[in-house]
PDB file of C-alpha atoms and ligand atoms in Angstrom:
ATOM      1  CA  UNK A 268      27.052 -37.958 -58.744  1.00  0.00           C
ATOM      2  CA  UNK A 269      24.477 -36.766 -61.282  1.00  0.00           C
ATOM      3  CA  UNK A 270      20.852 -36.129 -60.353  1.00  0.00           C
ATOM      4  CA  UNK A 271      17.771 -37.018 -62.409  1.00  0.00           C
ATOM      5  CA  UNK A 272      14.264 -35.743 -61.671  1.00  0.00           C
ATOM      6  CA  UNK A 273      11.402 -37.768 -63.088  1.00  0.00           C
ATOM      7  CA  UNK A 274       7.780 -36.583 -63.023  1.00  0.00           C
ATOM      8  CA  UNK A 275       5.022 -39.154 -62.791  1.00  0.00           C
ATOM      9  CA  UNK A 276       7.473 -41.645 -61.293  1.00  0.00           C
ATOM     10  CA  UNK A 277       4.735 -43.593 -59.495  1.00  0.00           C
ATOM     11  CA  UNK A 278       3.797 -45.792 -62.438  1.00  0.00           C
ATOM     12  CA  UNK A 279       4.631 -47.158 -65.881  1.00  0.00           C
ATOM     13  CA  UNK A 280       7.269 -45.355 -67.932  1.00  0.00           C
ATOM     14  CA  UNK A 281       8.141 -42.860 -65.182  1.00  0.00           C
ATOM     15  CA  UNK A 282       8.759 -45.545 -62.572  1.00  0.00           C
ATOM     16  CA  UNK A 283      10.813 -47.555 -65.084  1.00  0.00           C
ATOM     17  CA  UNK A 284      12.896 -44.438 -65.884  1.00  0.00           C
ATOM     18  CA  UNK A 285      13.538 -43.815 -62.178  1.00  0.00           C
ATOM     19  CA  UNK A 286      14.752 -47.378 -61.637  1.00  0.00           C
ATOM     20  CA  UNK A 287      16.744 -47.490 -64.900  1.00  0.00           C
ATOM     21  CA  UNK A 288      18.513 -44.169 -64.303  1.00  0.00           C
ATOM     22  CA  UNK A 289      19.261 -45.237 -60.729  1.00  0.00           C
ATOM     23  CA  UNK A 290      20.906 -48.324 -62.218  1.00  0.00           C
ATOM     24  CA  UNK A 291      22.918 -46.041 -64.489  1.00  0.00           C
ATOM     25  CA  UNK A 292      24.317 -44.337 -61.385  1.00  0.00           C
ATOM     26  CA  UNK A 293      22.051 -41.304 -61.064  1.00  0.00           C
ATOM     27  CA  UNK A 294      20.573 -40.220 -57.808  1.00  0.00           C
ATOM     28  CA  UNK A 295      16.863 -39.859 -58.262  1.00  0.00           C
ATOM     29  CA  UNK A 296      14.254 -37.257 -57.429  1.00  0.00           C
ATOM     30  CA  UNK A 297      11.028 -39.172 -57.931  1.00  0.00           C
ATOM     31  CA  UNK A 298       7.964 -36.967 -58.167  1.00  0.00           C
ATOM     32  CA  UNK A 299       4.286 -37.833 -58.169  1.00  0.00           C
ATOM     33  CA  UNK A 300       1.006 -36.678 -56.754  1.00  0.00           C
ATOM     34  CA  UNK A 301       0.155 -39.850 -54.844  1.00  0.00           C
ATOM     35  CA  UNK A 302       2.372 -40.227 -51.793  1.00  0.00           C
ATOM     36  CA  UNK A 303       1.463 -43.855 -51.168  1.00  0.00           C
ATOM     37  CA  UNK A 304       2.456 -44.890 -54.690  1.00  0.00           C
ATOM     38  CA  UNK A 305       5.554 -42.735 -54.409  1.00  0.00           C
ATOM     39  CA  UNK A 306       6.542 -44.531 -51.158  1.00  0.00           C
ATOM     40  CA  UNK A 307       6.335 -47.769 -53.071  1.00  0.00           C
ATOM     41  CA  UNK A 308       8.751 -46.536 -55.758  1.00  0.00           C
ATOM     42  CA  UNK A 309      11.049 -45.093 -53.090  1.00  0.00           C
ATOM     43  CA  UNK A 310      11.160 -48.535 -51.486  1.00  0.00           C
ATOM     44  CA  UNK A 311      12.080 -50.105 -54.840  1.00  0.00           C
ATOM     45  CA  UNK A 312      14.787 -47.480 -55.313  1.00  0.00           C
ATOM     46  CA  UNK A 313      16.112 -48.088 -51.796  1.00  0.00           C
ATOM     47  CA  UNK A 314      16.121 -51.851 -52.388  1.00  0.00           C
ATOM     48  CA  UNK A 315      18.245 -51.273 -55.485  1.00  0.00           C
ATOM     49  CA  UNK A 316      20.712 -49.280 -53.399  1.00  0.00           C
ATOM     50  CA  UNK A 317      19.880 -45.961 -55.071  1.00  0.00           C
ATOM     51  CA  UNK A 318      20.095 -42.553 -53.438  1.00  0.00           C
ATOM     52  CA  UNK A 319      16.646 -41.030 -53.877  1.00  0.00           C
ATOM     53  CA  UNK A 320      14.276 -38.358 -52.661  1.00  0.00           C
ATOM     54  CA  UNK A 321      10.551 -38.050 -53.173  1.00  0.00           C
ATOM     55  CA  UNK A 322       8.623 -34.875 -53.975  1.00  0.00           C
ATOM     56  CA  UNK A 323       4.835 -34.972 -53.794  1.00  0.00           C
ATOM     57  CA  UNK A 324       3.031 -32.499 -56.034  1.00  0.00           C
ATOM     58  CA  UNK A 325       0.695 -32.285 -58.983  1.00  0.00           C
ATOM     59  CA  UNK A 326       2.438 -30.919 -62.082  1.00  0.00           C
ATOM     60  CA  UNK A 327      -0.655 -28.808 -62.788  1.00  0.00           C
ATOM     61  CA  UNK A 328      -0.020 -26.838 -59.596  1.00  0.00           C
ATOM     62  CA  UNK A 329       2.738 -24.365 -60.472  1.00  0.00           C
ATOM     63  CA  UNK A 330       3.138 -23.040 -56.940  1.00  0.00           C
ATOM     64  CA  UNK A 331       3.256 -26.522 -55.389  1.00  0.00           C
ATOM     65  CA  UNK A 332       5.900 -27.536 -57.931  1.00  0.00           C
ATOM     66  CA  UNK A 333       7.974 -24.449 -57.127  1.00  0.00           C
ATOM     67  CA  UNK A 334       7.732 -25.023 -53.366  1.00  0.00           C
ATOM     68  CA  UNK A 335       8.588 -28.711 -53.750  1.00  0.00           C
ATOM     69  CA  UNK A 336      11.737 -27.920 -55.707  1.00  0.00           C
ATOM     70  CA  UNK A 337      12.679 -25.213 -53.205  1.00  0.00           C
ATOM     71  CA  UNK A 338      12.330 -27.741 -50.388  1.00  0.00           C
ATOM     72  CA  UNK A 339      15.237 -29.750 -51.798  1.00  0.00           C
ATOM     73  CA  UNK A 340      18.469 -29.517 -49.811  1.00  0.00           C
ATOM     74  CA  UNK A 341      21.073 -27.373 -51.577  1.00  0.00           C
ATOM     75  CA  UNK A 342      23.103 -30.359 -52.759  1.00  0.00           C
ATOM     76  CA  UNK A 343      20.080 -31.868 -54.548  1.00  0.00           C
ATOM     77  CA  UNK A 344      19.191 -28.719 -56.469  1.00  0.00           C
ATOM     78  CA  UNK A 345      21.620 -29.282 -59.346  1.00  0.00           C
ATOM     79  CA  UNK A 346      19.380 -31.302 -61.604  1.00  0.00           C
ATOM     80  CA  UNK A 347      21.273 -32.838 -64.505  1.00  0.00           C
ATOM     81  CA  UNK A 348      18.382 -34.700 -66.139  1.00  0.00           C
ATOM     82  CA  UNK A 349      14.716 -33.721 -66.174  1.00  0.00           C
ATOM     83  CA  UNK A 350      12.351 -36.387 -67.462  1.00  0.00           C
ATOM     84  CA  UNK A 351       9.004 -34.742 -68.220  1.00  0.00           C
ATOM     85  CA  UNK A 352       6.928 -37.894 -68.141  1.00  0.00           C
ATOM     86  CA  UNK A 353       3.753 -37.151 -66.141  1.00  0.00           C
ATOM     87  CA  UNK A 354       0.849 -37.285 -68.528  1.00  0.00           C
ATOM     88  CA  UNK A 355      -2.330 -39.018 -69.514  1.00  0.00           C
ATOM     89  CA  UNK A 356      -5.041 -39.566 -72.071  1.00  0.00           C
ATOM     90  CA  UNK A 357      -8.692 -39.384 -71.119  1.00  0.00           C
ATOM     91  CA  UNK A 358     -11.429 -40.757 -73.352  1.00  0.00           C
ATOM     92  CA  UNK A 359     -11.550 -41.723 -76.997  1.00  0.00           C
ATOM     93  CA  UNK A 360     -14.667 -39.843 -78.066  1.00  0.00           C
ATOM     94  CA  UNK A 361     -14.961 -38.003 -81.360  1.00  0.00           C
ATOM     95  CA  UNK A 362     -13.839 -34.405 -81.039  1.00  0.00           C
ATOM     96  CA  UNK A 363     -17.421 -33.157 -81.310  1.00  0.00           C
ATOM     97  CA  UNK A 364     -18.492 -35.295 -78.339  1.00  0.00           C
ATOM     98  CA  UNK A 365     -15.477 -35.142 -75.985  1.00  0.00           C
ATOM     99  CA  UNK A 366     -15.734 -34.052 -72.361  1.00  0.00           C
ATOM    100  CA  UNK A 367     -14.513 -30.567 -71.589  1.00  0.00           C
ATOM    101  CA  UNK A 368     -13.119 -31.672 -68.189  1.00  0.00           C
ATOM    102  CA  UNK A 369     -11.073 -34.441 -69.842  1.00  0.00           C
ATOM    103  CA  UNK A 370      -9.673 -31.992 -72.374  1.00  0.00           C
ATOM    104  CA  UNK A 371      -8.695 -29.535 -69.673  1.00  0.00           C
ATOM    105  CA  UNK A 372      -6.992 -32.224 -67.598  1.00  0.00           C
ATOM    106  CA  UNK A 373      -4.970 -33.433 -70.601  1.00  0.00           C
ATOM    107  CA  UNK A 374      -3.970 -29.927 -71.681  1.00  0.00           C
ATOM    108  CA  UNK A 375      -3.138 -28.849 -68.117  1.00  0.00           C
ATOM    109  CA  UNK A 376      -1.053 -31.952 -67.426  1.00  0.00           C
ATOM    110  CA  UNK A 377       0.581 -32.855 -70.744  1.00  0.00           C
ATOM    111  CA  UNK A 378       1.321 -29.329 -71.961  1.00  0.00           C
ATOM    112  CA  UNK A 379       1.159 -26.892 -69.073  1.00  0.00           C
ATOM    113  CA  UNK A 380       2.601 -29.341 -66.503  1.00  0.00           C
ATOM    114  CA  UNK A 381       5.546 -30.002 -68.787  1.00  0.00           C
ATOM    115  CA  UNK A 382       6.044 -26.254 -69.177  1.00  0.00           C
ATOM    116  CA  UNK A 383       5.893 -25.710 -65.409  1.00  0.00           C
ATOM    117  CA  UNK A 384       8.739 -28.173 -64.873  1.00  0.00           C
ATOM    118  CA  UNK A 385      10.744 -26.877 -67.810  1.00  0.00           C
ATOM    119  CA  UNK A 386      10.422 -23.302 -66.609  1.00  0.00           C
ATOM    120  CA  UNK A 387      11.468 -24.246 -63.060  1.00  0.00           C
ATOM    121  CA  UNK A 388      14.380 -26.554 -63.843  1.00  0.00           C
ATOM    122  CA  UNK A 389      15.958 -25.421 -67.116  1.00  0.00           C
ATOM    123  CA  UNK A 390      17.180 -21.921 -66.057  1.00  0.00           C
ATOM    124  CA  UNK A 391      19.708 -23.530 -63.675  1.00  0.00           C
ATOM    125  CA  UNK A 392      20.803 -25.918 -66.427  1.00  0.00           C
ATOM    126  CA  UNK A 393      21.376 -22.962 -68.744  1.00  0.00           C
ATOM    127  CA  UNK A 394      23.327 -21.153 -66.011  1.00  0.00           C
ATOM    128  CA  UNK A 395      25.560 -24.201 -65.537  1.00  0.00           C
ATOM    129  CA  UNK A 396      25.789 -24.651 -69.296  1.00  0.00           C
ATOM    130  CA  UNK A 397      24.761 -28.307 -69.194  1.00  0.00           C
ATOM    131  CA  UNK A 398      21.814 -30.577 -68.544  1.00  0.00           C
ATOM    132  CA  UNK A 399      19.352 -32.788 -70.361  1.00  0.00           C
ATOM    133  CA  UNK A 400      15.590 -32.527 -70.763  1.00  0.00           C
ATOM    134  CA  UNK A 401      13.799 -35.663 -71.871  1.00  0.00           C
ATOM    135  CA  UNK A 402      10.190 -35.112 -72.823  1.00  0.00           C
ATOM    136  CA  UNK A 403       7.934 -38.126 -73.161  1.00  0.00           C
ATOM    137  CA  UNK A 404       5.956 -37.355 -76.294  1.00  0.00           C
ATOM    138  CA  UNK A 405       4.145 -39.996 -78.294  1.00  0.00           C
ATOM    139  CA  UNK A 406       3.537 -41.454 -81.718  1.00  0.00           C
ATOM    140  CA  UNK A 407       0.155 -39.799 -81.104  1.00  0.00           C
ATOM    141  CA  UNK A 408       1.887 -36.457 -81.660  1.00  0.00           C
ATOM    142  CA  UNK A 409       2.938 -37.410 -85.193  1.00  0.00           C
ATOM    143  CA  UNK A 410      -0.603 -37.776 -86.562  1.00  0.00           C
ATOM    144  CA  UNK A 411      -4.100 -37.876 -85.129  1.00  0.00           C
ATOM    145  CA  UNK A 412      -5.903 -41.227 -84.874  1.00  0.00           C
ATOM    146  CA  UNK A 413      -9.637 -41.849 -84.464  1.00  0.00           C
ATOM    147  CA  UNK A 414     -10.813 -40.409 -81.166  1.00  0.00           C
ATOM    148  CA  UNK A 415      -7.288 -39.253 -80.269  1.00  0.00           C
ATOM    149  CA  UNK A 416      -7.955 -35.588 -81.166  1.00  0.00           C
ATOM    150  CA  UNK A 417      -7.062 -33.632 -77.998  1.00  0.00           C
ATOM    151  CA  UNK A 418      -4.578 -36.183 -76.607  1.00  0.00           C
ATOM    152  CA  UNK A 419      -2.806 -36.258 -79.984  1.00  0.00           C
ATOM    153  CA  UNK A 420      -2.759 -32.460 -80.018  1.00  0.00           C
ATOM    154  CA  UNK A 421      -1.105 -32.363 -76.581  1.00  0.00           C
ATOM    155  CA  UNK A 422       1.617 -34.716 -77.784  1.00  0.00           C
ATOM    156  CA  UNK A 423       2.079 -32.677 -80.973  1.00  0.00           C
ATOM    157  CA  UNK A 424       2.583 -29.756 -78.597  1.00  0.00           C
ATOM    158  CA  UNK A 425       5.217 -31.769 -76.719  1.00  0.00           C
ATOM    159  CA  UNK A 426       7.082 -32.191 -80.006  1.00  0.00           C
ATOM    160  CA  UNK A 427       6.884 -28.473 -80.798  1.00  0.00           C
ATOM    161  CA  UNK A 428       7.894 -27.475 -77.264  1.00  0.00           C
ATOM    162  CA  UNK A 429      10.846 -29.893 -77.407  1.00  0.00           C
ATOM    163  CA  UNK A 430      11.942 -28.431 -80.747  1.00  0.00           C
ATOM    164  CA  UNK A 431      11.485 -24.881 -79.454  1.00  0.00           C
ATOM    165  CA  UNK A 432      13.502 -25.537 -76.298  1.00  0.00           C
ATOM    166  CA  UNK A 433      16.251 -27.227 -78.333  1.00  0.00           C
ATOM    167  CA  UNK A 434      16.559 -24.087 -80.430  1.00  0.00           C
ATOM    168  CA  UNK A 435      16.571 -21.841 -77.367  1.00  0.00           C
ATOM    169  CA  UNK A 436      19.381 -23.760 -75.613  1.00  0.00           C
ATOM    170  CA  UNK A 437      21.450 -24.526 -78.709  1.00  0.00           C
ATOM    171  CA  UNK A 438      24.150 -22.127 -77.549  1.00  0.00           C
ATOM    172  CA  UNK A 439      24.599 -24.103 -74.310  1.00  0.00           C
ATOM    173  CA  UNK A 440      25.412 -27.767 -73.740  1.00  0.00           C
ATOM    174  CA  UNK A 441      21.847 -28.470 -72.585  1.00  0.00           C
ATOM    175  CA  UNK A 442      20.337 -31.283 -74.670  1.00  0.00           C
ATOM    176  CA  UNK A 443      16.676 -31.898 -75.420  1.00  0.00           C
ATOM    177  CA  UNK A 444      15.216 -35.251 -76.376  1.00  0.00           C
ATOM    178  CA  UNK A 445      11.658 -36.063 -77.361  1.00  0.00           C
ATOM    179  CA  UNK A 446      10.946 -39.781 -76.876  1.00  0.00           C
ATOM    180  CA  UNK A 447       7.798 -40.819 -78.737  1.00  0.00           C
ATOM    181  CA  UNK A 448       6.550 -44.250 -77.670  1.00  0.00           C
ATOM    182  CA  UNK A 449       3.854 -46.265 -79.380  1.00  0.00           C
ATOM    183  CA  UNK A 450       1.824 -48.874 -77.482  1.00  0.00           C
ATOM    184  CA  UNK A 451       3.297 -49.354 -74.003  1.00  0.00           C
ATOM    185  CA  UNK A 452       1.452 -51.545 -71.530  1.00  0.00           C
ATOM    186  CA  UNK A 453       1.177 -49.439 -68.362  1.00  0.00           C
ATOM    187  CA  UNK A 454      -1.709 -47.922 -66.446  1.00  0.00           C
ATOM    188  CA  UNK A 455      -2.248 -45.567 -69.413  1.00  0.00           C
ATOM    189  CA  UNK A 456      -5.277 -47.275 -70.985  1.00  0.00           C
ATOM    190  CA  UNK A 457      -6.856 -47.954 -67.632  1.00  0.00           C
ATOM    191  CA  UNK A 458      -6.703 -44.225 -66.929  1.00  0.00           C
ATOM    192  CA  UNK A 459      -7.892 -43.386 -70.445  1.00  0.00           C
ATOM    193  CA  UNK A 460     -10.987 -45.553 -70.021  1.00  0.00           C
ATOM    194  CA  UNK A 461     -11.669 -44.337 -66.486  1.00  0.00           C
ATOM    195  CA  UNK A 462     -10.885 -47.682 -64.835  1.00  0.00           C
ATOM    196  CA  UNK A 463     -12.580 -49.979 -67.374  1.00  0.00           C
ATOM    197  CA  UNK A 464     -10.022 -52.834 -67.164  1.00  0.00           C
ATOM    198  CA  UNK A 465     -11.589 -54.971 -69.902  1.00  0.00           C
ATOM    199  CA  UNK A 466     -11.514 -52.100 -72.389  1.00  0.00           C
ATOM    200  CA  UNK A 467      -7.959 -51.254 -71.346  1.00  0.00           C
ATOM    201  CA  UNK A 468      -6.814 -54.865 -71.821  1.00  0.00           C
ATOM    202  CA  UNK A 469      -8.244 -54.851 -75.356  1.00  0.00           C
ATOM    203  CA  UNK A 470      -5.761 -52.161 -76.399  1.00  0.00           C
ATOM    204  CA  UNK A 471      -2.914 -54.664 -76.003  1.00  0.00           C
ATOM    205  CA  UNK A 472      -4.738 -57.758 -77.354  1.00  0.00           C
ATOM    206  CA  UNK A 473      -3.087 -59.637 -80.240  1.00  0.00           C
ATOM    207  CA  UNK A 474       0.129 -57.621 -80.156  1.00  0.00           C
ATOM    208  CA  UNK A 475       3.185 -57.711 -77.936  1.00  0.00           C
ATOM    209  CA  UNK A 476       3.288 -54.153 -76.600  1.00  0.00           C
ATOM    210  CA  UNK A 477       6.316 -52.276 -75.371  1.00  0.00           C
ATOM    211  CA  UNK A 478       7.022 -52.104 -71.650  1.00  0.00           C
ATOM    212  CA  UNK A 479       8.010 -49.157 -69.480  1.00  0.00           C
ATOM    213  CA  UNK A 480      11.477 -50.732 -69.280  1.00  0.00           C
ATOM    214  CA  UNK A 481      11.812 -50.624 -73.091  1.00  0.00           C
ATOM    215  CA  UNK A 482      11.216 -46.880 -73.024  1.00  0.00           C
ATOM    216  CA  UNK A 483      13.460 -46.368 -69.993  1.00  0.00           C
ATOM    217  CA  UNK A 484      16.302 -48.060 -71.924  1.00  0.00           C
ATOM    218  CA  UNK A 485      15.874 -45.501 -74.717  1.00  0.00           C
ATOM    219  CA  UNK A 486      15.867 -42.643 -72.208  1.00  0.00           C
ATOM    220  CA  UNK A 487      19.012 -44.032 -70.577  1.00  0.00           C
ATOM    221  CA  UNK A 488      20.681 -44.344 -73.984  1.00  0.00           C
ATOM    222  CA  UNK A 489      19.928 -40.701 -74.779  1.00  0.00           C
ATOM    223  CA  UNK A 490      21.184 -39.334 -71.464  1.00  0.00           C
ATOM    224  CA  UNK A 491      24.268 -41.545 -71.459  1.00  0.00           C
ATOM    225  CA  UNK A 492      25.287 -40.573 -75.013  1.00  0.00           C
ATOM    226  CA  UNK A 493      28.559 -38.613 -75.235  1.00  0.00           C
ATOM    227  CA  UNK A 494      28.115 -34.921 -74.509  1.00  0.00           C
ATOM    228  CA  UNK A 495      28.466 -33.873 -78.163  1.00  0.00           C
ATOM    229  CA  UNK A 496      25.646 -36.230 -79.182  1.00  0.00           C
ATOM    230  CA  UNK A 497      22.084 -34.937 -78.903  1.00  0.00           C
ATOM    231  CA  UNK A 498      19.431 -37.575 -79.542  1.00  0.00           C
ATOM    232  CA  UNK A 499      16.795 -35.079 -80.632  1.00  0.00           C
ATOM    233  CA  UNK A 500      13.843 -37.380 -81.218  1.00  0.00           C
ATOM    234  CA  UNK A 501      13.142 -41.104 -81.039  1.00  0.00           C
ATOM    235  CA  UNK A 502      10.011 -42.898 -82.254  1.00  0.00           C
ATOM    236  CA  UNK A 503       9.750 -46.273 -80.500  1.00  0.00           C
ATOM    237  CA  UNK A 504       7.054 -48.652 -81.727  1.00  0.00           C
ATOM    238  CA  UNK A 505       6.054 -52.211 -80.977  1.00  0.00           C
ATOM    239  CA  UNK A 506       7.213 -54.399 -83.861  1.00  0.00           C
ATOM    240  CA  UNK A 507       3.685 -54.989 -85.196  1.00  0.00           C
ATOM    241  CA  UNK A 508       2.735 -51.320 -84.954  1.00  0.00           C
ATOM    242  CA  UNK A 509       3.529 -49.049 -87.903  1.00  0.00           C
ATOM    243  CA  UNK A 510       1.906 -45.780 -86.766  1.00  0.00           C
ATOM    244  CA  UNK A 511      -0.647 -44.488 -84.275  1.00  0.00           C
ATOM    245  CA  UNK A 512      -3.436 -46.152 -86.243  1.00  0.00           C
ATOM    246  CA  UNK A 513      -1.774 -49.106 -88.000  1.00  0.00           C
ATOM    247  CA  UNK A 514      -1.520 -52.007 -85.569  1.00  0.00           C
ATOM    248  CA  UNK A 515      -1.453 -55.600 -86.859  1.00  0.00           C
ATOM    249  CA  UNK A 516      -3.000 -57.923 -84.298  1.00  0.00           C
ATOM    250  CA  UNK A 517      -2.654 -61.714 -84.473  1.00  0.00           C
TER     251      UNK A 517
HETATM  252  P1  NDP B 151       0.749 -44.378 -66.330  1.00  0.00           P
HETATM  253  O1  NDP B 151      -0.667 -44.051 -66.158  1.00  0.00           O
HETATM  254  O2  NDP B 151       1.233 -45.722 -65.939  1.00  0.00           O
HETATM  255  O3  NDP B 151       1.667 -43.282 -65.626  1.00  0.00           O
HETATM  256  C1  NDP B 151       1.369 -41.911 -65.730  1.00  0.00           C
HETATM  257  C2  NDP B 151       2.101 -41.190 -64.624  1.00  0.00           C
HETATM  258  O4  NDP B 151       1.823 -39.779 -64.742  1.00  0.00           O
HETATM  259  C3  NDP B 151       1.627 -41.615 -63.246  1.00  0.00           C
HETATM  260  O5  NDP B 151       2.713 -41.605 -62.358  1.00  0.00           O
HETATM  261  C4  NDP B 151       0.630 -40.521 -62.899  1.00  0.00           C
HETATM  262  O6  NDP B 151       0.414 -40.356 -61.521  1.00  0.00           O
HETATM  263  C5  NDP B 151       1.368 -39.330 -63.472  1.00  0.00           C
HETATM  264  N1  NDP B 151       0.496 -38.172 -63.558  1.00  0.00           N
HETATM  265  C6  NDP B 151      -0.640 -38.016 -64.262  1.00  0.00           C
HETATM  266  N2  NDP B 151      -1.155 -36.802 -64.045  1.00  0.00           N
HETATM  267  C7  NDP B 151      -0.326 -36.178 -63.176  1.00  0.00           C
HETATM  268  C8  NDP B 151      -0.316 -34.907 -62.559  1.00  0.00           C
HETATM  269  N3  NDP B 151      -1.274 -34.017 -62.799  1.00  0.00           N
HETATM  270  N4  NDP B 151       0.689 -34.599 -61.713  1.00  0.00           N
HETATM  271  C9  NDP B 151       1.663 -35.488 -61.460  1.00  0.00           C
HETATM  272  N5  NDP B 151       1.716 -36.706 -62.004  1.00  0.00           N
HETATM  273  C10 NDP B 151       0.725 -37.040 -62.849  1.00  0.00           C
HETATM  274  O7  NDP B 151       1.044 -44.147 -67.895  1.00  0.00           O
HETATM  275  P2  NDP B 151       2.406 -44.173 -68.735  1.00  0.00           P
HETATM  276  O8  NDP B 151       3.548 -44.567 -67.912  1.00  0.00           O
HETATM  277  O9  NDP B 151       2.121 -44.940 -69.950  1.00  0.00           O
HETATM  278  O10 NDP B 151       2.486 -42.645 -69.148  1.00  0.00           O
HETATM  279  C11 NDP B 151       3.643 -41.856 -68.957  1.00  0.00           C
HETATM  280  C12 NDP B 151       3.793 -40.896 -70.121  1.00  0.00           C
HETATM  281  O11 NDP B 151       3.993 -41.647 -71.317  1.00  0.00           O
HETATM  282  C13 NDP B 151       2.572 -40.014 -70.375  1.00  0.00           C
HETATM  283  O12 NDP B 151       3.020 -38.716 -70.689  1.00  0.00           O
HETATM  284  C14 NDP B 151       1.916 -40.668 -71.601  1.00  0.00           C
HETATM  285  O13 NDP B 151       1.187 -39.732 -72.351  1.00  0.00           O
HETATM  286  C15 NDP B 151       3.149 -41.148 -72.332  1.00  0.00           C
HETATM  287  N6  NDP B 151       2.944 -42.199 -73.306  1.00  0.00           N
HETATM  288  C16 NDP B 151       2.373 -43.398 -72.952  1.00  0.00           C
HETATM  289  C17 NDP B 151       2.213 -44.396 -73.905  1.00  0.00           C
HETATM  290  C18 NDP B 151       1.564 -45.695 -73.601  1.00  0.00           C
HETATM  291  O14 NDP B 151       1.155 -46.397 -74.552  1.00  0.00           O
HETATM  292  N7  NDP B 151       1.456 -46.117 -72.354  1.00  0.00           N
HETATM  293  C19 NDP B 151       2.679 -44.191 -75.286  1.00  0.00           C
HETATM  294  C20 NDP B 151       3.208 -42.893 -75.544  1.00  0.00           C
HETATM  295  C21 NDP B 151       3.366 -41.949 -74.578  1.00  0.00           C
HETATM  296  P3  NDP B 151      -0.900 -40.945 -60.790  1.00  0.00           P
HETATM  297  O15 NDP B 151      -0.605 -42.389 -60.595  1.00  0.00           O
HETATM  298  O16 NDP B 151      -0.996 -40.137 -59.553  1.00  0.00           O
HETATM  299  O17 NDP B 151      -2.044 -40.704 -61.730  1.00  0.00           O
HETATM  300  C1  8X3 B 152       0.130 -43.297 -76.157  1.00  0.00           C
HETATM  301  C2  8X3 B 152       0.142 -44.128 -77.376  1.00  0.00           C
HETATM  302  O1  8X3 B 152      -1.120 -44.655 -79.485  1.00  0.00           O
HETATM  303  O2  8X3 B 152      -2.266 -44.947 -77.372  1.00  0.00           O
HETATM  304  O3  8X3 B 152       0.581 -42.014 -76.419  1.00  0.00           O
HETATM  305  O4  8X3 B 152      -1.838 -42.757 -78.219  1.00  0.00           O
HETATM  306  S1  8X3 B 152      -1.343 -44.111 -78.145  1.00  0.00           S
END
């Protein structure tokens, strides 16, 4: 049985990926930093009959991530699919007014956290000559939008790091996919606006946004593709969204 590890599996796209890949027959290592929320996902996975384990750590904490992975029983250490999903946006201020702490959190989570997991998991994939890394990038990485500045830059970095890794493992059968969603209704905007629900709801007003399940289907498609097929990059937008800044609301 193949094993998939998903970071940020406590919510939104990550939780949907955990449940979707479990449905596809993977056993799941669900990771997150909030053990209560993780218990909830583990219950959902158990209810669906999936084999799953939980690892509690913050992807910004390199040592905690290493120890968590080392705590896995031997038979769970062969990770076939790594979904680097944990991430967030904070704020929508102009670049000259943004908060330093928000910038650091985004850079530490979206870029350095992704690198921590890649560095810990991919060497074994390379040794075995197979595996699949799915990075959750964003349409925000294709071009900046007003107030997106640092968040957009982190997702541009996810694209570059995905491309770089793909080059570095091209001689193996390890595949690298960058999935770039547009508007997905999750906890994302609530986090971005520091818990301001009304402002978060506005992001999805007048347009039917994507769901975490829509993105999980794309991830499942990529990992289930025949071994000689590498889905390198996928941009997934809501139908009435054309880019990070062109959204037609009705
Ligand atoms: P959610 O807020 O619903 O989920 C984010 C997940 O990441 C949560 O499980 C959260 O855990 C986890 N997370 C955040 N920081 C850390 C950390 N330091 N360590 C471990 N886990 C962490 O948002 P989404 O599901 O929408 O976001 C998932 C990914 O998708 C992100 O990378 C985001 O940038 C990307 N994305 C989202 C889009 C959208 O429109 N929603 C569009 C394009 C990309 P906790 O609950 O503990 O905070
Ligand atoms: C999340 C999508 O457009 O809100 O990455 O930045 S967007």
